[in-house]
XYZ file of C-alpha atoms in Angstrom:
712
model
C -143.962 41.005 -58.637
C -142.993 40.028 -55.343
C -143.040 36.828 -53.521
C -145.952 38.122 -51.178
C -148.021 39.559 -53.694
C -148.204 35.684 -55.503
C -149.105 34.294 -52.015
C -151.724 36.508 -51.698
C -153.137 35.572 -55.794
C -152.833 31.996 -54.947
C -154.454 32.225 -51.652
C -158.106 34.122 -53.103
C -157.599 31.209 -56.189
C -157.864 28.422 -53.237
C -160.267 29.895 -50.548
C -163.820 29.370 -50.685
C -166.469 31.561 -49.305
C -166.482 30.669 -45.778
C -162.417 31.646 -45.366
C -163.840 35.020 -46.518
C -166.635 34.483 -43.649
C -164.356 33.640 -40.851
C -162.112 36.983 -41.538
C -165.175 38.834 -41.331
C -166.610 37.682 -38.434
C -163.475 38.182 -36.769
C -163.257 41.620 -37.608
C -166.703 42.500 -37.951
C -167.093 45.194 -35.257
C -164.306 47.083 -36.547
C -164.932 47.012 -40.088
C -168.740 47.861 -39.210
C -167.653 51.130 -37.122
C -165.247 51.947 -39.703
C -167.276 52.310 -42.738
C -170.054 53.539 -40.077
C -167.758 56.660 -39.389
C -166.376 57.067 -43.129
C -170.139 56.746 -44.480
C -171.598 59.438 -41.712
C -168.291 62.053 -42.713
C -169.551 61.622 -46.188
C -172.939 62.031 -45.473
C -171.930 65.642 -43.625
C -169.994 67.067 -46.376
C -172.571 66.032 -48.798
C -175.051 67.534 -46.608
C -173.079 71.128 -47.015
C -171.062 70.960 -50.091
C -172.320 72.799 -52.507
C -175.642 71.409 -54.460
C -175.514 71.586 -58.540
C -178.928 71.767 -60.375
C -178.763 70.880 -63.894
C -181.442 72.189 -66.644
C -181.552 70.696 -69.962
C -183.100 71.761 -73.066
C -183.444 69.422 -76.435
C -182.927 71.227 -79.854
C -182.969 70.321 -83.572
C -181.046 72.870 -86.009
C -182.712 72.011 -89.678
C -180.281 71.598 -92.688
C -180.377 74.681 -95.135
C -181.460 71.791 -98.042
C -184.480 70.825 -95.612
C -187.513 71.826 -93.444
C -188.041 68.731 -90.651
C -191.615 68.752 -90.178
C -191.440 65.249 -88.279
C -188.915 64.822 -85.037
C -187.763 61.233 -86.668
C -186.504 63.219 -89.919
C -183.358 64.284 -87.021
C -182.552 60.946 -86.739
C -182.404 60.106 -90.221
C -179.383 61.749 -92.067
C -176.538 60.638 -93.063
C -173.728 60.674 -90.979
C -171.372 61.562 -92.369
C -172.244 64.142 -94.267
C -173.885 65.666 -91.072
C -170.979 65.536 -88.931
C -169.111 68.469 -90.391
C -172.095 70.645 -89.490
C -173.860 69.835 -86.236
C -169.507 70.209 -84.848
C -170.013 73.155 -86.743
C -173.228 74.489 -85.028
C -171.723 72.506 -81.463
C -168.758 75.188 -81.842
C -171.010 78.405 -82.587
C -173.239 77.132 -79.390
C -170.455 77.402 -77.078
C -168.343 80.045 -79.024
C -167.678 83.728 -77.100
C -169.698 85.436 -79.840
C -172.946 83.741 -78.155
C -172.040 84.434 -74.747
C -171.308 87.849 -75.635
C -174.624 88.610 -76.795
C -175.887 87.499 -72.800
C -173.698 89.627 -71.507
C -173.598 92.614 -72.760
C -177.449 93.001 -72.088
C -177.853 94.776 -69.546
C -181.811 93.300 -68.837
C -179.810 89.572 -68.544
C -176.883 91.357 -65.918
C -179.692 92.078 -63.763
C -182.131 88.976 -64.010
C -178.807 86.828 -62.985
C -177.278 90.016 -60.377
C -180.403 89.077 -58.958
C -181.298 85.552 -58.463
C -177.351 85.783 -57.152
C -178.501 87.742 -54.486
C -181.148 85.289 -53.044
C -179.044 82.189 -53.081
C -178.245 80.417 -50.024
C -174.385 79.831 -49.465
C -173.828 76.369 -47.312
C -171.919 76.474 -44.085
C -168.291 76.113 -46.559
C -169.324 78.890 -49.308
C -169.774 81.054 -46.144
C -166.632 79.907 -44.282
C -163.706 78.984 -46.884
C -165.228 80.890 -50.257
C -164.451 84.816 -50.590
C -167.303 87.216 -51.521
C -167.951 86.817 -55.079
C -169.070 90.316 -57.415
C -171.572 89.389 -59.722
C -170.291 90.768 -62.562
C -170.570 90.983 -66.555
C -166.775 89.108 -66.526
C -168.204 86.552 -63.767
C -171.242 85.634 -65.166
C -169.627 85.140 -68.906
C -166.940 82.432 -66.833
C -170.326 80.846 -65.338
C -171.535 80.681 -68.713
C -168.460 79.070 -70.044
C -167.848 76.950 -67.647
C -171.114 75.207 -67.000
C -172.599 74.829 -70.251
C -172.607 71.645 -72.463
C -173.340 70.754 -75.903
C -174.310 66.777 -76.192
C -175.503 65.395 -79.881
C -177.316 62.775 -80.317
C -175.733 59.962 -82.146
C -176.214 59.859 -86.146
C -179.027 62.887 -85.843
C -179.386 66.229 -86.022
C -180.607 66.702 -82.349
C -178.698 68.430 -79.402
C -178.983 68.024 -75.942
C -178.053 71.575 -74.675
C -177.544 71.148 -70.327
C -175.825 73.882 -68.266
C -175.109 73.096 -64.115
C -175.066 75.912 -61.859
C -176.092 75.737 -57.721
C -179.360 77.735 -58.418
C -182.059 75.784 -60.679
C -183.597 79.015 -61.582
C -179.728 80.006 -63.273
C -179.533 76.887 -65.001
C -182.829 77.382 -66.712
C -182.271 81.348 -66.866
C -178.750 81.218 -69.038
C -179.996 78.275 -70.970
C -182.857 79.698 -72.346
C -180.210 83.278 -72.874
C -178.167 81.075 -74.913
C -180.937 79.714 -77.212
C -182.078 82.890 -77.569
C -178.606 84.195 -78.235
C -177.881 82.176 -80.527
C -180.815 82.577 -82.750
C -179.972 86.389 -82.393
C -176.625 85.670 -83.750
C -177.658 83.185 -86.327
C -180.412 86.193 -87.476
C -177.701 88.894 -87.151
C -175.139 86.703 -88.877
C -177.510 85.623 -92.145
C -178.572 89.490 -92.916
C -174.723 90.378 -92.674
C -174.138 87.675 -95.270
C -177.011 88.748 -97.363
C -175.942 92.458 -96.704
C -172.738 91.671 -97.732
C -174.098 89.720 -101.002
C -176.352 92.477 -101.675
C -173.582 95.165 -102.003
C -171.904 92.173 -104.252
C -174.298 91.289 -106.863
C -174.801 95.225 -107.060
C -171.485 96.086 -108.361
C -171.621 93.100 -110.169
C -175.078 94.505 -112.287
C -173.700 97.611 -112.790
C -170.095 95.743 -114.670
C -172.816 93.597 -116.568
C -174.650 96.959 -117.845
C -171.766 98.367 -119.648
C -170.497 94.142 -121.061
C -174.320 94.188 -122.179
C -174.494 97.759 -123.880
C -171.161 97.315 -125.527
C -172.508 93.603 -126.904
C -175.162 95.223 -128.443
C -173.032 97.831 -130.319
C -170.630 94.973 -131.815
C -173.703 93.171 -133.285
C -175.571 96.060 -134.731
C -172.117 97.093 -136.345
C -171.748 94.050 -138.373
C -175.608 93.634 -139.290
C -174.792 97.665 -140.534
C -171.245 96.143 -142.168
C -173.068 93.356 -144.084
C -176.158 94.991 -145.123
C -178.112 92.149 -142.401
C -181.037 92.472 -140.806
C -181.998 89.114 -140.139
C -180.342 85.754 -141.253
C -183.079 83.108 -140.051
C -185.301 83.612 -142.714
C -182.872 83.924 -145.303
C -180.766 81.526 -145.011
C -184.300 79.092 -144.634
C -185.297 80.617 -148.398
C -182.353 79.349 -149.455
C -182.306 75.601 -148.174
C -185.707 75.513 -149.179
C -184.758 76.523 -152.857
C -181.839 74.503 -152.673
C -183.867 71.638 -151.436
C -186.748 72.356 -154.801
C -184.296 72.426 -157.279
C -183.433 69.070 -155.795
C -185.973 67.375 -156.242
C -187.256 69.134 -159.437
C -183.307 67.433 -161.192
C -184.171 63.838 -159.642
C -187.644 64.083 -160.790
C -186.635 65.550 -164.059
C -184.036 62.649 -164.600
C -186.740 59.871 -164.345
C -188.665 61.324 -166.756
C -186.038 61.236 -168.921
C -185.522 57.627 -168.285
C -188.990 56.857 -168.693
C -189.010 58.690 -172.121
C -185.533 56.885 -173.365
C -187.065 53.267 -172.231
C -190.469 54.730 -174.555
C -188.676 55.726 -177.226
C -186.665 52.375 -177.330
C -189.543 50.585 -177.251
C -191.035 51.825 -180.058
C -187.661 51.700 -182.427
C -187.828 48.420 -181.410
C -191.887 47.816 -182.342
C -190.957 48.820 -185.986
C -194.184 50.419 -186.778
C -196.409 47.657 -185.330
C -199.363 49.272 -183.393
C -200.103 46.368 -181.143
C -196.578 46.511 -179.653
C -196.863 50.233 -179.536
C -200.052 49.906 -177.790
C -198.126 47.507 -175.405
C -196.190 50.583 -174.476
C -197.332 51.725 -171.228
C -197.247 55.340 -171.666
C -198.845 55.185 -175.235
C -202.008 52.509 -174.115
C -202.705 55.006 -171.252
C -203.103 58.438 -173.070
C -206.785 58.988 -173.040
C -207.066 59.813 -176.922
C -205.120 56.662 -178.019
C -207.058 54.452 -175.231
C -210.509 56.009 -176.896
C -209.284 55.231 -180.521
C -208.597 51.597 -179.202
C -212.371 51.418 -178.073
C -213.814 52.359 -181.237
C -211.876 50.098 -183.051
C -212.850 47.147 -180.467
C -216.434 48.599 -180.318
C -216.193 48.461 -184.784
C -214.708 44.729 -184.466
C -217.536 43.290 -182.564
C -220.233 45.522 -184.650
C -218.725 44.239 -188.158
C -218.474 40.108 -186.467
C -222.355 41.051 -185.684
C -223.363 42.406 -189.148
C -221.418 39.394 -191.093
C -223.814 37.219 -188.789
C -226.563 39.110 -190.506
C -225.255 40.217 -193.911
C -223.027 39.708 -196.011
C -219.486 40.637 -196.396
C -220.543 42.910 -199.762
C -223.683 44.432 -197.783
C -223.274 48.287 -197.672
C -223.600 48.465 -194.078
C -220.860 45.867 -193.607
C -218.349 47.932 -195.610
C -219.358 50.910 -193.902
C -218.458 49.088 -191.063
C -214.822 47.959 -192.539
C -214.210 51.264 -193.478
C -214.936 53.129 -189.710
C -212.134 50.353 -188.779
C -209.603 51.505 -191.576
C -210.451 55.386 -190.512
C -209.961 54.620 -187.068
C -206.844 52.546 -187.648
C -205.428 56.013 -189.846
C -205.927 58.173 -187.047
C -204.580 55.459 -184.325
C -200.996 55.880 -186.702
C -201.430 59.852 -186.876
C -201.663 60.199 -183.358
C -199.094 57.958 -182.223
C -196.518 59.119 -184.433
C -197.469 62.841 -183.195
C -197.073 61.260 -179.347
C -194.158 59.910 -180.204
C -192.680 63.322 -181.493
C -193.636 65.192 -178.452
C -192.070 62.260 -176.584
C -188.497 63.232 -178.520
C -189.405 66.387 -177.916
C -190.228 66.521 -174.209
C -186.845 64.626 -173.826
C -184.530 67.347 -175.390
C -186.401 70.115 -173.243
C -185.960 67.316 -169.783
C -181.926 67.699 -170.316
C -181.837 71.035 -170.926
C -184.096 71.469 -167.887
C -181.487 69.964 -165.773
C -178.546 71.600 -167.066
C -180.012 74.752 -166.163
C -181.135 73.350 -162.867
C -177.643 72.466 -162.015
C -176.468 75.888 -162.763
C -179.162 77.481 -160.092
C -178.345 74.432 -157.698
C -174.836 75.764 -157.958
C -175.854 79.297 -157.826
C -177.578 78.419 -154.332
C -175.465 76.277 -152.426
C -173.023 79.450 -153.193
C -175.255 81.928 -151.855
C -176.310 79.218 -148.908
C -172.199 79.052 -147.662
C -172.174 83.125 -147.812
C -175.238 83.634 -145.645
C -173.970 81.005 -143.287
C -170.669 82.531 -143.472
C -172.014 85.507 -142.310
C -174.378 84.036 -139.723
C -171.690 81.787 -138.341
C -169.779 85.829 -137.431
C -173.300 87.387 -136.754
C -174.066 84.196 -133.812
C -170.526 85.079 -132.184
C -172.132 88.683 -131.184
C -175.681 87.628 -131.033
C -174.566 84.875 -128.458
C -172.061 87.518 -125.970
C -175.201 89.992 -125.960
C -177.732 86.851 -124.799
C -174.752 85.722 -122.443
C -175.040 89.240 -121.191
C -179.071 89.339 -120.795
C -178.960 86.312 -118.629
C -176.162 87.453 -116.522
C -177.818 90.198 -115.759
C -181.137 89.105 -115.278
C -179.663 86.309 -113.259
C -177.801 89.051 -110.914
C -181.016 91.068 -111.108
C -182.937 88.067 -109.479
C -180.164 87.924 -106.993
C -180.703 90.952 -106.271
C -184.321 90.927 -105.777
C -183.866 87.825 -103.385
C -181.398 88.921 -100.992
C -183.256 92.258 -100.564
C -186.025 90.165 -99.330
C -184.073 87.626 -97.147
C -182.732 90.895 -95.386
C -186.707 91.352 -94.240
C -187.342 87.269 -94.194
C -184.160 85.996 -91.797
C -185.685 83.668 -89.247
C -183.327 81.157 -86.942
C -183.390 77.321 -87.784
C -183.335 76.116 -84.713
C -186.138 74.867 -83.191
C -186.819 74.068 -80.059
C -188.152 70.470 -79.081
C -187.622 70.651 -75.186
C -187.765 73.816 -73.358
C -184.917 74.344 -70.987
C -186.160 72.344 -67.605
C -186.290 73.983 -64.395
C -184.955 71.481 -61.892
C -187.011 70.514 -58.690
C -184.349 68.765 -56.851
C -180.425 69.166 -57.235
C -178.804 66.046 -58.877
C -175.702 66.704 -57.395
C -174.452 65.775 -54.622
C -177.144 63.074 -53.625
C -176.535 62.227 -50.193
C -178.020 58.828 -49.350
C -176.438 57.906 -52.542
C -173.287 59.203 -51.423
C -174.228 57.700 -47.882
C -174.746 53.918 -49.414
C -171.819 54.313 -51.724
C -169.616 55.209 -48.914
C -170.709 52.685 -46.906
C -170.231 50.211 -49.217
C -166.493 51.237 -51.028
C -165.644 51.749 -46.767
C -166.650 48.230 -46.337
C -165.190 46.788 -49.023
C -161.920 48.796 -48.685
C -161.788 48.244 -44.903
C -162.561 44.473 -45.131
C -160.156 44.379 -48.135
C -157.351 46.120 -45.596
C -158.113 43.286 -42.948
C -157.875 40.696 -45.052
C -154.846 41.784 -46.594
C -153.527 42.031 -42.662
C -154.545 38.722 -41.993
C -153.380 37.125 -44.754
C -150.082 38.485 -44.223
C -149.298 38.651 -40.470
C -152.565 36.206 -39.413
C -150.966 33.000 -38.127
C -153.110 29.377 -37.744
C -154.390 29.193 -34.237
C -156.775 26.902 -34.269
C -158.756 23.712 -36.599
C -161.360 25.316 -36.737
C -159.415 28.198 -39.414
C -158.609 26.081 -41.573
C -162.570 23.950 -42.256
C -163.348 25.583 -44.910
C -160.442 24.049 -47.563
C -162.320 20.404 -46.635
C -159.310 18.588 -46.299
C -159.047 15.475 -43.419
C -157.205 16.887 -40.273
C -155.228 13.665 -39.388
C -153.821 14.877 -36.282
C -153.648 17.149 -33.695
C -150.022 17.676 -31.472
C -150.049 19.345 -28.056
C -148.003 21.935 -27.286
C -144.660 20.377 -25.366
C -143.444 22.898 -23.009
C -140.019 21.177 -22.240
C -138.383 17.548 -22.623
C -137.192 15.326 -19.773
C -133.609 15.175 -19.561
C -131.672 12.676 -21.839
C -134.598 12.696 -23.884
C -135.481 13.931 -27.439
C -138.572 14.795 -29.339
C -137.508 13.287 -32.450
C -138.023 9.731 -30.355
C -140.885 11.206 -28.017
C -143.109 8.501 -28.815
C -140.646 6.035 -27.472
C -139.107 7.969 -24.371
C -142.350 8.984 -22.705
C -144.746 6.588 -24.207
C -147.507 8.200 -21.779
C -147.338 11.660 -22.940
C -150.322 13.646 -24.754
C -148.042 14.150 -26.951
C -147.217 10.516 -27.588
C -151.188 9.982 -27.483
C -151.801 12.339 -30.347
C -148.927 10.321 -32.117
C -151.548 7.346 -31.452
C -154.710 9.278 -32.845
C -153.176 10.513 -35.629
C -151.857 6.662 -36.746
C -155.039 5.471 -35.836
C -156.936 7.759 -38.629
C -153.827 6.981 -41.063
C -154.418 3.515 -40.209
C -158.421 3.380 -41.050
C -158.527 6.432 -43.892
C -155.561 5.253 -45.852
C -154.548 1.862 -47.518
C -151.254 -0.224 -46.202
C -148.635 -0.294 -49.013
C -148.339 3.656 -49.898
C -145.780 6.398 -49.497
C -146.509 9.211 -47.016
C -144.618 12.312 -47.668
C -144.703 14.726 -44.745
C -144.231 18.170 -45.245
C -144.858 21.979 -44.236
C -144.888 25.378 -45.427
C -141.449 26.768 -43.825
C -139.028 24.809 -41.903
C -139.067 24.585 -38.217
C -142.949 23.837 -38.287
C -142.328 20.108 -36.592
C -142.626 17.810 -39.871
C -140.093 15.514 -38.721
C -140.751 15.447 -35.397
C -144.195 14.240 -36.236
C -143.133 11.886 -39.651
C -139.999 9.942 -37.527
C -142.619 10.022 -34.098
C -145.740 8.628 -36.507
C -143.004 5.605 -38.398
C -142.192 4.608 -34.851
C -145.590 3.906 -33.616
C -146.667 2.477 -37.165
C -143.426 0.063 -36.977
C -145.282 -1.521 -34.017
C -147.464 -3.741 -36.233
C -146.237 -3.030 -39.303
C -143.039 -2.821 -41.302
C -142.228 0.527 -42.151
C -139.230 3.021 -44.001
C -138.703 6.169 -42.968
C -136.672 8.509 -45.992
C -135.115 11.817 -45.344
C -135.792 13.598 -48.559
C -134.120 16.863 -47.676
C -131.207 16.481 -49.555
C -130.152 20.079 -48.832
C -130.270 20.923 -45.476
C -130.537 17.077 -43.096
C -132.597 16.435 -40.700
C -131.254 16.260 -37.144
C -131.253 12.079 -37.951
C -127.551 12.953 -38.986
C -126.980 14.587 -36.132
C -129.089 12.366 -33.091
C -127.811 9.010 -34.306
C -124.115 8.411 -34.228
C -122.499 6.112 -37.036
C -119.485 3.866 -36.787
C -118.997 4.164 -40.749
C -119.543 6.301 -43.389
C -123.903 5.650 -44.076
C -124.963 6.137 -47.735
C -128.878 7.428 -48.140
C -130.661 8.962 -50.536
C -128.306 11.652 -52.078
C -126.174 8.533 -53.465
C -129.085 6.314 -54.343
C -130.187 8.871 -56.809
C -126.724 10.080 -57.858
C -125.087 6.730 -57.860
C -125.542 3.480 -58.658
C -125.506 2.586 -54.898
C -128.222 0.253 -53.663
C -130.938 1.180 -51.696
C -130.276 -1.966 -49.457
C -126.978 -0.162 -48.771
C -128.505 2.786 -47.268
C -130.593 1.272 -44.886
C -130.195 1.860 -41.111
C -132.582 0.607 -38.460
C -132.893 2.666 -35.870
C -131.735 0.771 -32.231
C -134.043 -0.604 -29.991
C -136.651 -0.767 -32.774
C -137.430 -2.541 -36.322
C -137.987 1.363 -38.136
C -135.697 1.368 -40.839
C -134.772 4.837 -41.765
C -132.938 5.818 -45.404
C -130.848 9.055 -44.494
C -130.330 12.129 -46.829
C -126.511 10.969 -47.631
C -123.883 12.767 -47.554
C -124.076 14.582 -51.327
C -126.199 17.785 -51.861
C -128.080 18.638 -54.582
C -131.187 20.430 -56.675
C -132.981 16.785 -56.727
C -135.005 18.515 -59.741
C -131.676 18.750 -61.507
C -130.872 14.865 -61.185
C -134.203 13.055 -61.193
C -137.634 13.171 -62.474
C -141.197 12.734 -61.553
C -141.766 9.196 -62.520
C -138.160 8.147 -61.640
C -138.706 9.366 -58.518
C -142.024 6.828 -57.941
C -140.869 3.676 -59.669
C -138.046 4.251 -56.665
C -141.091 4.525 -54.301
C -143.116 2.021 -55.912
C -140.265 -0.260 -55.151
C -140.108 0.476 -51.686
C -143.921 -0.263 -51.114
C -143.543 -3.529 -52.453
C -141.533 -4.376 -49.392
C -142.554 -2.345 -46.412
C -146.509 -1.723 -45.285
C -145.804 2.361 -44.977
C -143.082 4.413 -46.700
C -142.992 7.686 -44.541
C -141.409 10.437 -46.008
C -139.794 13.325 -44.415
C -139.782 16.543 -47.466
C -138.018 19.493 -47.882
C -140.949 22.361 -46.879
C -142.571 23.801 -49.916
C -142.171 27.928 -49.927
C -138.042 27.161 -50.198
C -137.175 24.363 -52.210
C -138.717 22.758 -55.200
C -137.565 19.404 -54.755
C -140.905 19.097 -52.779
C -143.551 19.953 -55.673
C -141.848 16.294 -57.516
C -142.174 14.422 -54.318
C -145.437 15.119 -53.696
C -146.519 13.734 -57.768
C -144.273 10.727 -56.830
C -146.099 10.115 -53.643
C -149.622 8.423 -53.112
C -150.612 10.687 -50.165
C -149.639 13.764 -49.207
C -149.363 15.323 -45.233
C -149.252 19.180 -44.708
C -147.300 20.394 -41.310
C -149.219 23.295 -39.403
C -147.488 24.807 -35.710
C -150.314 26.593 -34.349
C -149.855 30.649 -33.274
C -146.463 30.137 -35.812
C -147.561 29.527 -39.219
C -148.542 31.762 -41.583
C -152.437 31.293 -43.414
C -150.740 33.211 -46.874
C -147.911 30.793 -46.597
C -149.958 27.704 -46.050
C -152.436 28.885 -48.646
C -149.475 29.512 -51.698
C -148.004 26.219 -50.898
C -151.385 24.655 -51.552
C -151.641 26.481 -54.377
C -148.129 25.335 -55.589
C -149.141 21.465 -54.826
C -151.921 21.704 -56.899
C -150.122 23.567 -59.760
C -148.492 20.700 -60.262
C -151.497 18.047 -60.606
C -150.800 16.933 -56.696
C -153.155 17.503 -53.436
C -152.750 17.785 -50.129
C -154.970 14.742 -48.037
C -154.831 15.422 -44.572
C -153.483 18.689 -42.404
C -151.719 17.703 -39.083
C -151.903 20.936 -35.860
C -149.135 21.104 -34.432
C -147.688 22.983 -31.002
C -151.370 23.434 -30.104
C -151.667 24.877 -26.778
C -154.464 22.565 -25.394
C -154.887 24.105 -22.025
C -157.756 26.038 -22.801
C -159.437 23.569 -25.225
C -161.657 20.173 -24.851
C -159.343 18.623 -27.121
C -157.451 16.361 -24.830
C -159.138 15.415 -21.487
C -157.486 12.387 -20.885
C -157.589 10.685 -17.355
C -154.483 9.198 -16.699
C -153.024 7.873 -13.177
C -149.579 9.356 -14.219
C -148.641 13.249 -13.648
C -148.529 15.537 -17.069
C -146.883 18.160 -15.727
C -143.481 17.306 -17.236
C -143.266 19.941 -20.320
C -141.337 19.234 -23.306
C -140.057 21.416 -26.180
C -141.623 20.481 -29.714
C -139.710 22.568 -32.464
C -137.585 20.524 -33.950
């Protein structure tokens, strides 16, 4: 970044609104005239350039998987799944095929040609443009270049727009594009369904052959294995196996039961009461009847014995009946036991036979399943061929119907609009924008020029900074012979210059405290800082103890050449770089009590040798002995030493030479001082031409016609 640019940024940082207003006020006539002139040119051009009309339409294209019935549904689709489809639709809308549908229609061509023939050309079109031939190629070019499609974010909604120099052309073009897309979409679908219909028919023909071969293979297998349908045979065989298995299981249970009863019979050893305890014997009806009769007869005997003697015929008869019943019971029990033995033998024989039948049935089932497995392969092939045939037959019917029922999935939400006024150019808006823009541009140019070339002429130019003005030194055109500007206060004490120094001294004594350090600096060399600093010191020494320090080590001031020393005089350079005491460097100005410390003989960069704190401590030592410590520092812009000195001093006074000091340089210097944490406590305007102003209106009795050169 160049130094000029850096200085300009610094100026922006520290300037306030009043500074910008001053520049505007100064150049307002030029800025306004130039801005109005540019604005009128822009306005005139806006009135005569070709007008553009915008027609817009909003559409939604339904997804294939659903039917949109509410516009809100168009905004609820997933953007991840929707982007590719919508981008494809936009590409189709902007494709050459859709535009070709329009331009190949003779009716559309005639409509476009009619509208273009009625269009009024503006002044620029009539002068600079060649006559246009409205043919198919031109219409195609216009449609391609001026049509735009925009997708509403996260939706299926598309906003179509068309720009033209005729509102009706814009509307016509947009209507034709929408209609062309719908025709293209329907034609494409019909073409696709026709192709699908052809392929389905070819597939059906192949499936017929495949189905016939499968049926033939199944029939041959059934014939070879004497099969009609294995389904019922297998079911009967399975039921037979289940029945035999159940019979065997039941027979085994019966055998177990008979064997248990026979074991109990053997254990009873002929005891009828024990035999009757066997459940199977006790539950038999004939045995149960005899038991009931025996029980009843026993009850009868007991009743008879209550009436008759045991020998009574009725009692005897009753006993005989009991004996007969017991014999019958024994006989029946023997028969039942014999029958059980016989049944046990039969059951064992039945189980053996059933096991043989079960094994035969299982073998038959295995054989049937083997045949069925082979037959199922043929049956599945037949069924698969049949289902495929039915599916493709259904598709054939659907494609036949689809060819007759194809419709576009494009729904028009807002029809193409007919613009009532052009959207561009807008002369009034352009006039306002041009006026505002040109004002800003011209002001910026003026500001840049002022900051780079303008000099500070009057104190009013610095009022916006809110920094006290410590003094205003008049322009001294000539210096009397034998006089020197450095001590003009002593040599020409009644001049305007000396009076200005006294005024500055009075302000400093009133505004600031004693026993403080005062640094005098400027932006660049030759702005009068040394002259002011030395004359101020001479003025202050009249009533105060003052020390003047020449702090410009790199470029000694005229003090070294103005005063002739008999011996080598040590100065500030030697104090900083060696152990020389400051008392060894002090020199008293002849004819005054002013003490000075010169820069010395050594030349170096102060910032490389000492720090801010070291300089401040040195100044504090000096302030303890002197009422005023006046420091003549280097200028801010070319030397870095000043930034250290401003931090160490109590007050910083800035010298500005009227009609010479650049505004930009002064602003940049202020910024540098502020950046190191210091500030400017007062400003002195030097070399001001007061002949046309009323800064000094003194009525002295002596003549002020003598002039001086104040350019040290």
